[in-house]
Coordinates of C-alpha atoms in Angstrom, one line a residue:
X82 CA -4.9 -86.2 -13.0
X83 CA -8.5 -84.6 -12.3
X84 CA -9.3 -88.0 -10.8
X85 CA -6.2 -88.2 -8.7
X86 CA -7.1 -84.2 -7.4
X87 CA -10.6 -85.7 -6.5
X88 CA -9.6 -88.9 -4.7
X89 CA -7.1 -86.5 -2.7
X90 CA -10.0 -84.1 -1.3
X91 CA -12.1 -86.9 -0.7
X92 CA -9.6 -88.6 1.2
X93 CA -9.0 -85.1 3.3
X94 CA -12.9 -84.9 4.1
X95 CA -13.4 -88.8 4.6
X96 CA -10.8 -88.1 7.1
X97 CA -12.9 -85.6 9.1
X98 CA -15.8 -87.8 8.9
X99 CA -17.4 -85.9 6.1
X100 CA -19.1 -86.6 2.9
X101 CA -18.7 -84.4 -0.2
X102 CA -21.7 -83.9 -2.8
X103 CA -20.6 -82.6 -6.6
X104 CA -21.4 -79.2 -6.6
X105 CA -18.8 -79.0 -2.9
X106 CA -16.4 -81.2 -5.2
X107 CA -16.4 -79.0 -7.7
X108 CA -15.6 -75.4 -6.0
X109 CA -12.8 -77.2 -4.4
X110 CA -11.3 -78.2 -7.7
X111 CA -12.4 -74.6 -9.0
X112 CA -10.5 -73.2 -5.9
X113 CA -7.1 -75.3 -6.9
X114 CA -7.4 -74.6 -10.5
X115 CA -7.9 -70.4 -9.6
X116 CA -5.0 -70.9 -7.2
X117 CA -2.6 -72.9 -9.5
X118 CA -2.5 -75.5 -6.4
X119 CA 0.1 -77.5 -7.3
X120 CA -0.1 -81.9 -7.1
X121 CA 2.3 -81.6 -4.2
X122 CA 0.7 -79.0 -2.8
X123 CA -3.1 -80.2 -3.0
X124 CA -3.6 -82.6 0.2
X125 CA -2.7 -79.5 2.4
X126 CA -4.4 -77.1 0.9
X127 CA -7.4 -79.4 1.5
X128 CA -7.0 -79.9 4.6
X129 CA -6.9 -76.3 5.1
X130 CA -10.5 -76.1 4.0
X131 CA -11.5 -79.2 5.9
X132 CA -10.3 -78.2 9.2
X133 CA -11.7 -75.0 9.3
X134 CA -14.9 -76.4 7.7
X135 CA -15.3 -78.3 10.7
X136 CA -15.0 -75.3 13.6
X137 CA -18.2 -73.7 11.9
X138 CA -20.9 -74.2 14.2
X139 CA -23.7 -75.1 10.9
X140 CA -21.3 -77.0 9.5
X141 CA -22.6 -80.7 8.6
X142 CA -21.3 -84.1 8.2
X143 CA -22.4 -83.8 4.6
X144 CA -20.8 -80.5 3.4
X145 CA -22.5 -77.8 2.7
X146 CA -21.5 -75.4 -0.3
X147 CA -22.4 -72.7 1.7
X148 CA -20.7 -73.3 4.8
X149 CA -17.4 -74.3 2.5
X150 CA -17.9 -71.1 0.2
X151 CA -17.8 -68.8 3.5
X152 CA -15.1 -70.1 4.6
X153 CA -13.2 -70.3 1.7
X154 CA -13.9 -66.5 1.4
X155 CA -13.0 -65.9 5.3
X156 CA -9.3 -67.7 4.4
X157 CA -8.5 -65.1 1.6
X158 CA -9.3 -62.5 4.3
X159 CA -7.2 -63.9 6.0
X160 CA -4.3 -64.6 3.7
X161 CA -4.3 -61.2 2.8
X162 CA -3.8 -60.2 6.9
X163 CA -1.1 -62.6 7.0
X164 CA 1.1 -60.9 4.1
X165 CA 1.5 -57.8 5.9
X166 CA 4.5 -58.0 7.7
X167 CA 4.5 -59.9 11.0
X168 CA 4.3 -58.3 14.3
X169 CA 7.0 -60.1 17.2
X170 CA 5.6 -62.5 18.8
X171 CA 3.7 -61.4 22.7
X172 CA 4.2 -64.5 25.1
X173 CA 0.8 -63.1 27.0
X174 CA -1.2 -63.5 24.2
X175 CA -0.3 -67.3 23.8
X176 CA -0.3 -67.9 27.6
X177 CA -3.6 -69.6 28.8
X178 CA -4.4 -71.5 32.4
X179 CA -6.5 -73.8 31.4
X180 CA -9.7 -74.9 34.1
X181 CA -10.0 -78.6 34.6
X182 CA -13.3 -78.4 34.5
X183 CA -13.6 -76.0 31.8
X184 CA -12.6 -78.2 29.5
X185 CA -14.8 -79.3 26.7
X186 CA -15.9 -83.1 27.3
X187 CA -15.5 -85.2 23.9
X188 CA -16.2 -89.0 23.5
X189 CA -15.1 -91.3 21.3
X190 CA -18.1 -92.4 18.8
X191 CA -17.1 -95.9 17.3
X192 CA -20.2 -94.8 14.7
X193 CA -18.4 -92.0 13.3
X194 CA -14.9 -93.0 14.0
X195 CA -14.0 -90.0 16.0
X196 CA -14.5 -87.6 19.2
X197 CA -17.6 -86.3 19.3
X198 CA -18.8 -82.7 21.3
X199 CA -20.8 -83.5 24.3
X200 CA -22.8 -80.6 25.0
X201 CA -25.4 -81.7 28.1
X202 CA -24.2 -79.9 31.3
X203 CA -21.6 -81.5 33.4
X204 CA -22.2 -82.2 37.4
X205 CA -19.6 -83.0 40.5
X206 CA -21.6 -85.9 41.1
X207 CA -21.7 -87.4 38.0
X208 CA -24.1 -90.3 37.2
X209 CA -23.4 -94.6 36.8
X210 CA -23.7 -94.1 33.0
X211 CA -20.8 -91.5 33.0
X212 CA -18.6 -93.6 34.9
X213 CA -19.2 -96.5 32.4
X214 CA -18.5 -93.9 29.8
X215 CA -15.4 -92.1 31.6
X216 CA -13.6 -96.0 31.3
X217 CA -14.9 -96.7 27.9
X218 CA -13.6 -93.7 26.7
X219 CA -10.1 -94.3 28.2
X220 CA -10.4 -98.2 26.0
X221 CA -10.9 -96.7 23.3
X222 CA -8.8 -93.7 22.6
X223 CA -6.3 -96.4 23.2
X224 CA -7.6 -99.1 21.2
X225 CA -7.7 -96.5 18.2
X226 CA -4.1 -95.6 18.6
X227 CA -3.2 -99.0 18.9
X228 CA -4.8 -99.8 15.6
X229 CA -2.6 -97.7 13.6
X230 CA 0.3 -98.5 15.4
X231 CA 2.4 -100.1 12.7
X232 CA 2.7 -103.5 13.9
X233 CA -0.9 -103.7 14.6
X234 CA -1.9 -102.1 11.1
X235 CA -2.2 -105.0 8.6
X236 CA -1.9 -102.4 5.8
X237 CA 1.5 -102.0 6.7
X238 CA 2.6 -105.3 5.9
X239 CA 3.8 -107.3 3.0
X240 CA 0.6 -109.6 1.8
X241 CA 3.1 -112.5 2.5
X242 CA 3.9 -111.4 6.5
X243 CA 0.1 -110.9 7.2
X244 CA -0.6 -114.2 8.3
X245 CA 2.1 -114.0 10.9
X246 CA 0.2 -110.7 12.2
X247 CA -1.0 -111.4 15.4
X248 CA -4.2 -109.4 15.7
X249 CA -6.7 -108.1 18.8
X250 CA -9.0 -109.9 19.8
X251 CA -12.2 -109.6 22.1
X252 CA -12.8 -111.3 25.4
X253 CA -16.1 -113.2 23.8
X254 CA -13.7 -115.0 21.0
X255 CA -12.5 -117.0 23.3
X256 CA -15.4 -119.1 24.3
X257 CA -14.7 -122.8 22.8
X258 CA -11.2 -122.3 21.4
X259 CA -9.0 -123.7 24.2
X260 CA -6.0 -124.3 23.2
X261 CA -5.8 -121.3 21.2
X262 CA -3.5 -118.2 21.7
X263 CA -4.9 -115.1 21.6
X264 CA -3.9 -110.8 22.2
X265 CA -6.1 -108.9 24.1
X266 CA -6.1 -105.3 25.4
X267 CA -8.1 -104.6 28.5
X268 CA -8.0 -103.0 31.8
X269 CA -6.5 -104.6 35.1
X270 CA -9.0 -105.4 37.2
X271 CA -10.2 -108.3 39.9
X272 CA -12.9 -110.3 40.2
X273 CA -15.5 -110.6 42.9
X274 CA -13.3 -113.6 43.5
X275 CA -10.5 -112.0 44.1
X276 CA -8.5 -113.4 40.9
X277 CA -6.7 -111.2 38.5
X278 CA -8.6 -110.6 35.0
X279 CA -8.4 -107.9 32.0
X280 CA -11.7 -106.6 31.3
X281 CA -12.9 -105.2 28.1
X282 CA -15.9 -103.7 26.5
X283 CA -17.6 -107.5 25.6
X284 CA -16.4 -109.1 29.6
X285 CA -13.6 -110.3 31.0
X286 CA -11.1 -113.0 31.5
X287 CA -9.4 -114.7 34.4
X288 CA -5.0 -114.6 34.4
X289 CA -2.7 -117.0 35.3
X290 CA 0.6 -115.5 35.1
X291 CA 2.6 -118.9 36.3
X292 CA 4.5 -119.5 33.1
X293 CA 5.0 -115.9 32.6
X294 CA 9.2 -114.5 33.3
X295 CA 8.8 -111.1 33.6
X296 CA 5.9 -107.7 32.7
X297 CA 7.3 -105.5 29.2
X298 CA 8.6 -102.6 30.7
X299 CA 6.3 -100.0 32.8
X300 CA 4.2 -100.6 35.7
X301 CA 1.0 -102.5 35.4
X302 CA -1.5 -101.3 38.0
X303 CA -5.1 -101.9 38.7
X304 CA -6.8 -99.8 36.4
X305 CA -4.3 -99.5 33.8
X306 CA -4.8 -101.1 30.1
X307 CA -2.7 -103.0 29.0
X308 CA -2.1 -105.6 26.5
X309 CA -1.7 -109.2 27.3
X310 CA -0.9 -112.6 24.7
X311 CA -1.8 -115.8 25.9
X312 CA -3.1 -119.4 25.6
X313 CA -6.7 -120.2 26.8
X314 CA -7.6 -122.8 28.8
X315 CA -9.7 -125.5 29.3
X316 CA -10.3 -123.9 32.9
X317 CA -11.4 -120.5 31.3
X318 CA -8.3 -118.7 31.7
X319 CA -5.5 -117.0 29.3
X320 CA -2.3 -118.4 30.5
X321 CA 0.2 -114.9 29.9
X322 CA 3.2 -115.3 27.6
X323 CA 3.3 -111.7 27.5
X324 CA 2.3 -108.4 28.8
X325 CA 3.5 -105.3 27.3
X326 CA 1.8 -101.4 27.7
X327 CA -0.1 -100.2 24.4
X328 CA 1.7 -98.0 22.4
X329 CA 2.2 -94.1 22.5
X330 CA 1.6 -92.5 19.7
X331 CA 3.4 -89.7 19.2
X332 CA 1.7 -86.2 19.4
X333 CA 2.6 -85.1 15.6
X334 CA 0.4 -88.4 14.7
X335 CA -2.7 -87.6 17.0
X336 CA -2.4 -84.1 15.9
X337 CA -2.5 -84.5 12.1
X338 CA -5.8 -86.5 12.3
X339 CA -7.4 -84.3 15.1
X340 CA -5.5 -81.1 14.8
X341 CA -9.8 -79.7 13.9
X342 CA -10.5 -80.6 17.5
X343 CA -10.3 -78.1 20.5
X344 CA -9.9 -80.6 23.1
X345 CA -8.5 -77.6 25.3
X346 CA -11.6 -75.1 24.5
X347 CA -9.1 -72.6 23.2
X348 CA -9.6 -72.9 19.7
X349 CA -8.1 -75.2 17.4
X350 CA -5.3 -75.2 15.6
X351 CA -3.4 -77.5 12.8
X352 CA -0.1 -78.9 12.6
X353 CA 1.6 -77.1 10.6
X354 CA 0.2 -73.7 12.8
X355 CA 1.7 -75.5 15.7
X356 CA 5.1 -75.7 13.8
X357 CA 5.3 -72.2 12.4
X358 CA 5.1 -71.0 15.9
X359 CA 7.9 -73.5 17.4
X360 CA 10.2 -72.1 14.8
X361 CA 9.2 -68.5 15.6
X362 CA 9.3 -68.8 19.9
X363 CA 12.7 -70.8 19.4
X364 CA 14.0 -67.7 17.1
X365 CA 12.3 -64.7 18.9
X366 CA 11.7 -66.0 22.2
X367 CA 15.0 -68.0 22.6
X368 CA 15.0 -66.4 26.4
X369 CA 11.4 -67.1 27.8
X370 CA 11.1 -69.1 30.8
X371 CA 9.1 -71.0 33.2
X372 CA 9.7 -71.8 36.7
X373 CA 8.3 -75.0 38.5
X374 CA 8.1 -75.3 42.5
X375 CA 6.8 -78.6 44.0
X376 CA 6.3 -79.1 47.8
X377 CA 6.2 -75.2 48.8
X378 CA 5.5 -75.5 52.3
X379 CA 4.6 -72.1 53.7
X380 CA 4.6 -73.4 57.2
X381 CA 8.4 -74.4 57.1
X382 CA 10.8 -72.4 58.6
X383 CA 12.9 -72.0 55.5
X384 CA 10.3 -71.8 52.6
X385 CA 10.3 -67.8 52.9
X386 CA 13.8 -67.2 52.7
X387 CA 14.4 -69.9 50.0
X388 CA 11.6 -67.9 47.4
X389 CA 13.5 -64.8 48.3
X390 CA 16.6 -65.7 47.7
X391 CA 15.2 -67.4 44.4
X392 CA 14.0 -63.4 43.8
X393 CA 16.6 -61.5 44.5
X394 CA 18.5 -64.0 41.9
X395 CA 16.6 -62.9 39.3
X396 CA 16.3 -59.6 39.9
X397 CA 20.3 -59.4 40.3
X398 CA 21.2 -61.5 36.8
X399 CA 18.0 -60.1 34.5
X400 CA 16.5 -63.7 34.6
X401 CA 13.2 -62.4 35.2
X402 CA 10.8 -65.6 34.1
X403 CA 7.5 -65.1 32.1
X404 CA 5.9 -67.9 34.7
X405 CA 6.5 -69.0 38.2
X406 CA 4.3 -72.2 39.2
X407 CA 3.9 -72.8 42.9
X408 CA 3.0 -76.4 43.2
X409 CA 1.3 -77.5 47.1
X410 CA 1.3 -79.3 49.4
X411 CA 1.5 -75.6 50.4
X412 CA 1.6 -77.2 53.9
X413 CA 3.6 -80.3 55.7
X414 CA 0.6 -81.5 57.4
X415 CA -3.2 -82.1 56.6
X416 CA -5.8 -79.2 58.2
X417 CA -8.6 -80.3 56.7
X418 CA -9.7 -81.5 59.9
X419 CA -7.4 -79.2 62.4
X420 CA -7.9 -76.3 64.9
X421 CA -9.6 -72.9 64.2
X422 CA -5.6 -71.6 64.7
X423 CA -3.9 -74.4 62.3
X424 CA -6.6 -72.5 59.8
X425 CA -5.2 -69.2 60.7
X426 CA -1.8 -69.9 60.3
X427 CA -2.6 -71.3 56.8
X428 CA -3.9 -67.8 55.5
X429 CA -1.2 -66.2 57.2
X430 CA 1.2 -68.2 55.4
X431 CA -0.1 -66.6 52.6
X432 CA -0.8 -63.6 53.0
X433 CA 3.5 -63.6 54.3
X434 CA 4.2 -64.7 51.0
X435 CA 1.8 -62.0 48.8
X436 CA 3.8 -59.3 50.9
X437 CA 7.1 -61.0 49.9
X438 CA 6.3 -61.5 46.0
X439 CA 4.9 -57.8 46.3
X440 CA 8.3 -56.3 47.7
X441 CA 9.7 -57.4 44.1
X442 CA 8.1 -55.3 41.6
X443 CA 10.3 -55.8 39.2
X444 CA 9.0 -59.6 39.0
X445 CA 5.0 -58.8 39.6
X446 CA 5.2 -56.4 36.8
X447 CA 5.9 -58.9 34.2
X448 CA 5.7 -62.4 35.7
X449 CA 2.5 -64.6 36.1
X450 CA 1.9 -66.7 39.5
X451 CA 0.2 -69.8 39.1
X452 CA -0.6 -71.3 42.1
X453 CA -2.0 -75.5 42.0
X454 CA -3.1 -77.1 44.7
X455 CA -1.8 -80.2 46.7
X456 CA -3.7 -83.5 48.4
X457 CA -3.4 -81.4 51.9
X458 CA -4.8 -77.8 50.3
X459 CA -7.5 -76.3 51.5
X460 CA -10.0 -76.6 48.8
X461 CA -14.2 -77.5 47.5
X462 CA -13.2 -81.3 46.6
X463 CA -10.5 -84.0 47.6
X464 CA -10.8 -86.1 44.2
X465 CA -9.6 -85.3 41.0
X466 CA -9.6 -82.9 39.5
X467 CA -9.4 -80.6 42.2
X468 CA -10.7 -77.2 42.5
X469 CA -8.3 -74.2 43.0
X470 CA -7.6 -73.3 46.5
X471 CA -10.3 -71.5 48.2
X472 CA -11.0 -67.6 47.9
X473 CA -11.2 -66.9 51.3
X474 CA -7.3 -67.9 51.6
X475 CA -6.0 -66.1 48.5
X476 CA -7.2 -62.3 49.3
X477 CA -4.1 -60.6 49.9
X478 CA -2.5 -62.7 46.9
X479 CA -5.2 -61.8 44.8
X480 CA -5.2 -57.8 45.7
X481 CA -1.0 -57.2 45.6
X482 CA -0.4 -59.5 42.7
X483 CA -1.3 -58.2 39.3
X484 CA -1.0 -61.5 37.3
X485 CA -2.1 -64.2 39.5
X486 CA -3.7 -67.1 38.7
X487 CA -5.4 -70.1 41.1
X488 CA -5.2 -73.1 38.9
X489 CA -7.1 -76.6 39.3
X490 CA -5.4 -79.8 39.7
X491 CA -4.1 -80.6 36.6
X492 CA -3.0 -78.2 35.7
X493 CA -0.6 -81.2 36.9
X494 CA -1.4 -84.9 39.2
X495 CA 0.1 -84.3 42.9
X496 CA -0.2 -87.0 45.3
X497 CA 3.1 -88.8 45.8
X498 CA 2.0 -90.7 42.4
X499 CA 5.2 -92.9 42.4
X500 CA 4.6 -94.3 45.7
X501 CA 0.9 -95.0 44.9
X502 CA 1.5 -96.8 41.7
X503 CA 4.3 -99.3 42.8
X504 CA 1.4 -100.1 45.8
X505 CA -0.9 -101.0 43.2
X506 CA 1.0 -103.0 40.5
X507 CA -0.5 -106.1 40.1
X508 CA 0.4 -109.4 38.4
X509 CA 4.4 -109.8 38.5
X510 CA 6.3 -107.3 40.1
X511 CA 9.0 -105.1 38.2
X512 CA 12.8 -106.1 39.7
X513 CA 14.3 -102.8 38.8
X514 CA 16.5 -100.2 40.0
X515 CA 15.8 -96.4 40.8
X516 CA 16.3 -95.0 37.6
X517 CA 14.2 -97.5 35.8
X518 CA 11.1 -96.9 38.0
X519 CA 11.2 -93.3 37.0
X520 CA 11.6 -94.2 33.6
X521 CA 8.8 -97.1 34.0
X522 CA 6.3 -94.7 35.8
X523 CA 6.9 -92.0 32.5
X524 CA 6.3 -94.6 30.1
X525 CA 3.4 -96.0 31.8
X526 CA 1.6 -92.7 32.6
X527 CA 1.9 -91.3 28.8
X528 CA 1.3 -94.9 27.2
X529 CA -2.2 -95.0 29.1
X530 CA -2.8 -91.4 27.7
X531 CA -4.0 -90.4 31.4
X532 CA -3.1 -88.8 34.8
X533 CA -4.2 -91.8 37.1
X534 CA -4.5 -94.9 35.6
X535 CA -6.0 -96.9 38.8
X536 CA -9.5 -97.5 39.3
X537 CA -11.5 -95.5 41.8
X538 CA -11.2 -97.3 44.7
X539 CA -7.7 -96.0 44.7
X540 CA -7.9 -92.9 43.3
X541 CA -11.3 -91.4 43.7
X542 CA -12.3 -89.4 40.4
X543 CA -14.8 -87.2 39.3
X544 CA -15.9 -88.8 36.4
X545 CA -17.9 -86.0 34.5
X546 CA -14.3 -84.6 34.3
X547 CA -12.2 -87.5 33.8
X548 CA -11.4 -86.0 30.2
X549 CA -9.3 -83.5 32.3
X550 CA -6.7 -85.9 32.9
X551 CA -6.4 -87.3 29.3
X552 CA -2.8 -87.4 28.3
X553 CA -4.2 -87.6 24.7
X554 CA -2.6 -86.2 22.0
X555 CA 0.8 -85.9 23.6
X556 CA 1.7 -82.3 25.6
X557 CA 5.1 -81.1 24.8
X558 CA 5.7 -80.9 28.5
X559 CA 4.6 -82.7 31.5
X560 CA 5.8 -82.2 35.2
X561 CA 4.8 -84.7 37.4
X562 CA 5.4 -82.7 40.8
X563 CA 6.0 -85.6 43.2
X564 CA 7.7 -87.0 46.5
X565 CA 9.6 -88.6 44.6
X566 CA 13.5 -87.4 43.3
X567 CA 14.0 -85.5 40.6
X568 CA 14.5 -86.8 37.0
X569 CA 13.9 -85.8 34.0
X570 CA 13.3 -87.7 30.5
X571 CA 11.6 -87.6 27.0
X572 CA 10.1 -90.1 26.0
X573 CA 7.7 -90.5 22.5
X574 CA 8.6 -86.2 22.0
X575 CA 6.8 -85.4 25.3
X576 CA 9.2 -84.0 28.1
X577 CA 8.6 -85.1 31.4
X578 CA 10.4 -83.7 34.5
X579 CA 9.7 -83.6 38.4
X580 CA 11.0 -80.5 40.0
X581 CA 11.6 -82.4 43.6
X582 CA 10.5 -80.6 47.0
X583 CA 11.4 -77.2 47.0
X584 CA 12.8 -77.5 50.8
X585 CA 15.4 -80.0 51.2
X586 CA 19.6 -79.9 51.9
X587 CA 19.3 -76.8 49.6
X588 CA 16.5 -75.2 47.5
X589 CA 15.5 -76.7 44.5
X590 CA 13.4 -76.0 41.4
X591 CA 13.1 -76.4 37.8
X592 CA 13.4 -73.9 35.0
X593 CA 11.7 -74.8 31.4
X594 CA 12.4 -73.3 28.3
X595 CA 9.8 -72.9 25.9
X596 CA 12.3 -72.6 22.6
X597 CA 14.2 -75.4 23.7
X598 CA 11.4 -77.7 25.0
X599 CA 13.7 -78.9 27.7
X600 CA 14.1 -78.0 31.5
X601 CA 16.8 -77.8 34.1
X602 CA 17.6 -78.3 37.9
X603 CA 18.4 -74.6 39.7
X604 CA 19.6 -75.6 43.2
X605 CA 20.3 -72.6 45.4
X606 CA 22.3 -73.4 48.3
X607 CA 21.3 -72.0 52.0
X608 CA 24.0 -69.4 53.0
X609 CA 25.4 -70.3 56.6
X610 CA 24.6 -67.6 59.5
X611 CA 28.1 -66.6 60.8

């Protein structure tokens, strides 16, 4: 049993990429045994210590019986908080906006088998080796989750069924085995030619999709991974029998392996903290919600009185919301380039609405304003991410507004992303009907784990801060505030909605509850002048 206990914590550690010496195996048995762990029971307990192991800043790769013994002690402080009886849960405290480009950069070390801290300074500009990196980085995060995707994993499979396991292979296999059928996963990209190829970390290989019928579902850009089966040719190029997007794995997956990591920079936290606090906000907070805007154009006629009458709502029925998220273009048109007066009206337009959010004080006293920033808006950078809108815009905002907050972009992608995808698709095109393109463009955005998946050239990025637009592990919740209509669908756990334009036949938005991680359409119709 003693050598089950020990194959069990080094399992835990291994996992974490660290190695235990005897005297750290021992105080961890010694903890069990004083604790009356039992077998069940051990493997989480473990990975208690290992995970907060790892957020000490000395801590080592091999462990050190110091590091382990202090925290060890720091959890019994803690368990011993934790039995006095629970204070109700305060939404504030749990309620960050996250900075794009405060967000902690980690890259994926194949050494170590894991994400690694980078801790050099980040720049706008960026550099060619952190482009190289930015793509690699993307290839990888993928190529590890498709690895432990069951019906990639050979441990999965009967010793009898493994030789029908058709397995990844690199772009240099290739060379001298025409004739031979192969899976790759690469990214979409073309030659100096011209000609279609997937590209991977060892080069790249020409496609000839002639005897293919039809893509796997999703929409295969430039720039996107994806993973392609074939026969190579005597003419040096994989002739596609199939094309499919990698798998998404699921966030509960990603989070049990890297719940130590604080890809946010807001402190780490484990699984099973995650689910403790779903149960309690679905049974104390059952009411909390969130309001999404997309498309508030301050400069239309009608914008003004649609938010007020989307106030006096909720002021009227008690549906005060915990967040309100004003999504841009918060103009029609683009002023980057206008008249000293186009710029004048901008900052009017805002400093209208601070005086109409002010006149509600029932709403500024407890509700947060985020405000994120559209392709048009005013702001330091046009790639992405994109700063927050500028200062000198904001002031009357900022002053009659207790709890408002200027957000980069992400917080969420915003540039008509459905349009710019179907442009881009490459290869054979998708024949499909409204409600499968929305479905497609979902799929294909969470399966690539990332914002933008199109090359540069299309989508200009910074790439210091490409991590920013990692879809990796899962969210909950993603809105994708486009042109396009409004949908909603949850796909792989992760919720995905798209609030539509605010302005249209009627005002429209989207309300998201926390408790039930699910969101709805609110339409408020325009009441006719007599």
């Amino acid at each position: 049993m003693a050598d089950a206990r020990q194959r069990t914590i080094i399992k835990v550690f291994r996992k974490y990429s660290n190695s235990l010496g005897p005297d750290s195996l021992e105080l961890i048995e010694a903890i069990l045994d004083n604790h009356e762990i039992a077998d069940a029971d051990v493997e989480s307990s473990v990975e208690t210590l290992a995970r907060e192991y790892n957020k000490q800043d000395d801590a080592s790769m091999k462990v050190s019986l110091e590091v382990l013994q202090r925290v060890y002690e720091a959890l019994q402080d803690q368990g011993e908080r934790t039995n006095a009886e629970k204070e109700a849960i305060d939404p504030e405290s749990h309620l960050f906006i996250i900075d794009a480009f405060e967000m902690p950069l980690w890259h994926w070390s194949s050494e170590r088998g894991t994400f690694e801290k980078v801790s050099t300074p980040l720049t706008m500009s960026g550099s060619a080796d952190s482009r190289v990196l930015a793509m690699r980085d993307r290839l990888n995060v993928i190529k590890q989750c498709v690895l432990r995707n069951e019906h990639f994993a050979p441990s999965t499979l009967p010793s009898r069924d493994r030789e029908r396991l058709v397995t990844l292979k690199s772009t240099k296999q290739l060379l001298g085995r025409a004739g031979d059928r192969f899976l790759l996963l690469g990214m979409l990209a073309h030659s100096k030619e011209g000609k279609l190829c997937i590209e991977d970390a060892d080069g790249s290989v020409e496609l000839d999709f002639s005897k293919l019928d039809g893509p796997g579902d999703g929409l295969f850009t430039e720039g996107s991974f994806a993973l392609v089966e074939g026969q190579y040719t005597e003419e040096g190029a994989l002739e596609i029998i199939a094309i499919g997007q990698p798998p998404c794995e699921p966030r509960e997956t990603a989070r049990s392996i890297y719940g130590h990591i604080d890809f946010l920079g807001q402190g780490s936290t484990s699984l099973l903290e995650d689910s403790q606090l779903s149960v309690r906000v679905r049974e104390e907070l059952s009411d909390l919600n969130f309001f999404f805007l997309s498309d508030v154009w301050l400069d239309h006629p009608r914008t003004l009185s649609g938010l007020q009458k989307m106030f006096e709502n909720c002021v009227e029925n008690h549906f005060v919301p915990k967040l309100i998220v004003l999504c841009g273009n918060f103009t029609s048109r683009s002023i980057n380039h206008g008249q000293g007066r186009d710029v004048q009206r901008y900052q009017e337009n805002f400093d209208a609405l601070a005086d109409l959010i002010a006149s509600y004080p029932a709403i500024t006293r407890s509700t947060h304003f985020v405000f994120v920033p559209g392709p048009l808006d005013i702001t330091m950078n046009s790639t992405l991410p994109r700063r927050p809108l500028l200062s000198s815009f904001v002031g009357r905002l900022k002053s009659k507004i207790p709890k408002v907050h200027f957000a980069t972009n992400p917080c969420r992608i915003k540039d008509d992303l459905m349009a710019r995808m179907l442009r881009n698709i490459v290869g054979v095109k998708p024949d499909a009907r409204s409600d499968d393109l929305k479905r497609f463009l979902v799929q294909s955005i969470l399966d690539q784990g990332h914002l933008c998946p199109l090359t540069v050239n299309i989508q200009p990025t910074l790439s210091d801060y490409d991590h920013s637009l990692r879809l990796y592990p899962l969210p909950t919740a993603l809105i994708l505030a486009d042109k396009y209509d409004r949908y909603k669908i949850t796909y792989t756990g992760c919720h995905v909605f798209n609030p539509g334009s605010f302005v249209g036949a009627s005002f429209v938005f989207s309300t998201y509850q926390p408790a039930e991680l699910n969101s709805e359409e609110c339409v408020l119709e325009e009441e006719e002048e007599d």
